[in-house]
PDB file of C-alpha atoms and ligand atoms in Angstrom:
ATOM      1  CA  UNK O   1     -31.782 -17.868  32.544  1.00  0.00           C
ATOM      2  CA  UNK O   2     -29.873 -16.622  29.127  1.00  0.00           C
ATOM      3  CA  UNK O   3     -29.136 -14.107  27.504  1.00  0.00           C
ATOM      4  CA  UNK O   4     -31.507 -12.861  24.667  1.00  0.00           C
ATOM      5  CA  UNK O   5     -30.793 -10.765  21.074  1.00  0.00           C
ATOM      6  CA  UNK O   6     -33.932  -9.001  19.873  1.00  0.00           C
ATOM      7  CA  UNK O   7     -34.495  -8.833  16.111  1.00  0.00           C
ATOM      8  CA  UNK O   8     -33.671  -5.090  16.820  1.00  0.00           C
ATOM      9  CA  UNK O   9     -29.876  -5.645  17.135  1.00  0.00           C
ATOM     10  CA  UNK O  10     -27.991  -3.617  14.524  1.00  0.00           C
ATOM     11  CA  UNK O  11     -24.823  -5.362  14.707  1.00  0.00           C
ATOM     12  CA  UNK O  12     -23.039  -3.013  16.537  1.00  0.00           C
ATOM     13  CA  UNK O  13     -20.507  -5.638  17.723  1.00  0.00           C
ATOM     14  CA  UNK O  14     -20.181  -3.415  21.162  1.00  0.00           C
ATOM     15  CA  UNK O  15     -20.976  -7.361  22.926  1.00  0.00           C
ATOM     16  CA  UNK O  16     -19.244  -9.302  21.900  1.00  0.00           C
ATOM     17  CA  UNK O  17     -16.037  -9.187  22.848  1.00  0.00           C
ATOM     18  CA  UNK O  18     -17.345  -8.533  26.069  1.00  0.00           C
ATOM     19  CA  UNK O  19     -18.318 -11.945  26.665  1.00  0.00           C
ATOM     20  CA  UNK O  20     -15.749 -13.791  28.449  1.00  0.00           C
ATOM     21  CA  UNK O  21     -17.727 -17.095  27.594  1.00  0.00           C
ATOM     22  CA  UNK O  22     -17.653 -16.536  23.628  1.00  0.00           C
ATOM     23  CA  UNK O  23     -21.578 -16.999  23.618  1.00  0.00           C
ATOM     24  CA  UNK O  24     -22.087 -14.408  21.288  1.00  0.00           C
ATOM     25  CA  UNK O  25     -22.643 -15.396  17.907  1.00  0.00           C
ATOM     26  CA  UNK O  26     -23.727 -14.112  14.048  1.00  0.00           C
ATOM     27  CA  UNK O  27     -26.959 -15.479  13.072  1.00  0.00           C
ATOM     28  CA  UNK O  28     -28.766 -15.344  10.076  1.00  0.00           C
ATOM     29  CA  UNK O  29     -29.754 -11.300  10.575  1.00  0.00           C
ATOM     30  CA  UNK O  30     -27.948 -10.330  13.721  1.00  0.00           C
ATOM     31  CA  UNK O  31     -26.161 -11.520  16.520  1.00  0.00           C
ATOM     32  CA  UNK O  32     -27.590 -14.811  19.512  1.00  0.00           C
ATOM     33  CA  UNK O  33     -26.413 -15.727  22.340  1.00  0.00           C
ATOM     34  CA  UNK O  34     -25.146 -19.674  22.313  1.00  0.00           C
ATOM     35  CA  UNK O  35     -27.973 -19.940  25.858  1.00  0.00           C
ATOM     36  CA  UNK O  36     -25.475 -23.478  26.599  1.00  0.00           C
ATOM     37  CA  UNK O  37     -22.311 -20.975  26.779  1.00  0.00           C
ATOM     38  CA  UNK O  38     -24.108 -17.769  28.725  1.00  0.00           C
ATOM     39  CA  UNK O  39     -24.197 -17.741  32.230  1.00  0.00           C
ATOM     40  CA  UNK O  40     -25.622 -14.550  32.435  1.00  0.00           C
ATOM     41  CA  UNK O  41     -21.422 -13.415  33.203  1.00  0.00           C
ATOM     42  CA  UNK O  42     -21.296 -15.353  36.829  1.00  0.00           C
ATOM     43  CA  UNK O  43     -17.704 -15.283  38.356  1.00  0.00           C
ATOM     44  CA  UNK O  44     -17.085 -12.495  35.906  1.00  0.00           C
ATOM     45  CA  UNK O  45     -19.391  -9.226  36.112  1.00  0.00           C
ATOM     46  CA  UNK O  46     -22.389  -8.310  38.977  1.00  0.00           C
ATOM     47  CA  UNK O  47     -24.831  -7.999  35.506  1.00  0.00           C
ATOM     48  CA  UNK O  48     -24.762  -8.945  32.346  1.00  0.00           C
ATOM     49  CA  UNK O  49     -21.843  -7.530  30.650  1.00  0.00           C
ATOM     50  CA  UNK O  50     -23.723  -7.486  27.024  1.00  0.00           C
ATOM     51  CA  UNK O  51     -26.563  -5.751  28.566  1.00  0.00           C
ATOM     52  CA  UNK O  52     -24.884  -3.222  29.608  1.00  0.00           C
ATOM     53  CA  UNK O  53     -22.960  -2.355  26.837  1.00  0.00           C
ATOM     54  CA  UNK O  54     -25.796  -2.489  23.902  1.00  0.00           C
ATOM     55  CA  UNK O  55     -26.297   0.796  22.997  1.00  0.00           C
ATOM     56  CA  UNK O  56     -30.144   0.352  21.452  1.00  0.00           C
ATOM     57  CA  UNK O  57     -31.440  -2.432  25.403  1.00  0.00           C
ATOM     58  CA  UNK O  58     -32.272  -5.477  23.151  1.00  0.00           C
ATOM     59  CA  UNK O  59     -30.868  -7.884  25.398  1.00  0.00           C
ATOM     60  CA  UNK O  60     -33.137  -9.296  28.297  1.00  0.00           C
ATOM     61  CA  UNK O  61     -33.085 -12.441  30.199  1.00  0.00           C
ATOM     62  CA  UNK O  62     -35.172 -15.039  29.511  1.00  0.00           C
TER      63      UNK O  62
HETATM   64  S1  SF4 A 101     -25.037 -12.453  29.793  1.00  0.00           S
HETATM   65 FE1  SF4 A 101     -23.038 -12.035  29.756  1.00  0.00          FE
HETATM   66  S2  SF4 A 101     -22.948 -14.399  29.465  1.00  0.00           S
HETATM   67 FE2  SF4 A 101     -24.317 -14.359  28.688  1.00  0.00          FE
HETATM   68  S3  SF4 A 101     -24.015 -13.291  26.829  1.00  0.00           S
HETATM   69 FE3  SF4 A 101     -24.442 -11.847  27.724  1.00  0.00          FE
HETATM   70  S4  SF4 A 101     -22.440 -11.401  28.665  1.00  0.00           S
HETATM   71 FE4  SF4 A 101     -22.505 -13.536  27.565  1.00  0.00          FE
HETATM   72  S1  SF4 A 102     -24.717  -4.684  21.392  1.00  0.00           S
HETATM   73 FE1  SF4 A 102     -26.793  -5.368  21.145  1.00  0.00          FE
HETATM   74  S2  SF4 A 102     -27.512  -4.155  18.757  1.00  0.00           S
HETATM   75 FE2  SF4 A 102     -25.474  -4.461  19.295  1.00  0.00          FE
HETATM   76  S3  SF4 A 102     -24.468  -6.407  18.132  1.00  0.00           S
HETATM   77 FE3  SF4 A 102     -25.013  -6.716  20.822  1.00  0.00          FE
HETATM   78  S4  SF4 A 102     -27.365  -7.154  20.801  1.00  0.00           S
HETATM   79 FE4  SF4 A 102     -26.858  -6.038  18.801  1.00  0.00          FE
END
């Protein structure tokens, strides 16, 4: 399971500094999540914090 950022991401930067694992990086068109680094925030937050802060709700857990 990992967070995935959808193509509707507006690159607002809100989620980037919130990730405890530095798993979010700028891809070719929009931010993406490195599935090797994403732990769904386990040990840091009760729920994925990137999802909590995203203003347009474009992140999902898959
Ligand atoms: S779910 Fe947590 S660890 Fe995974 S990308 Fe989002 S903020 Fe980072
Ligand atoms: S908070 Fe949402 S819209 Fe903003 S950069 Fe992150 S994924 Fe994209």
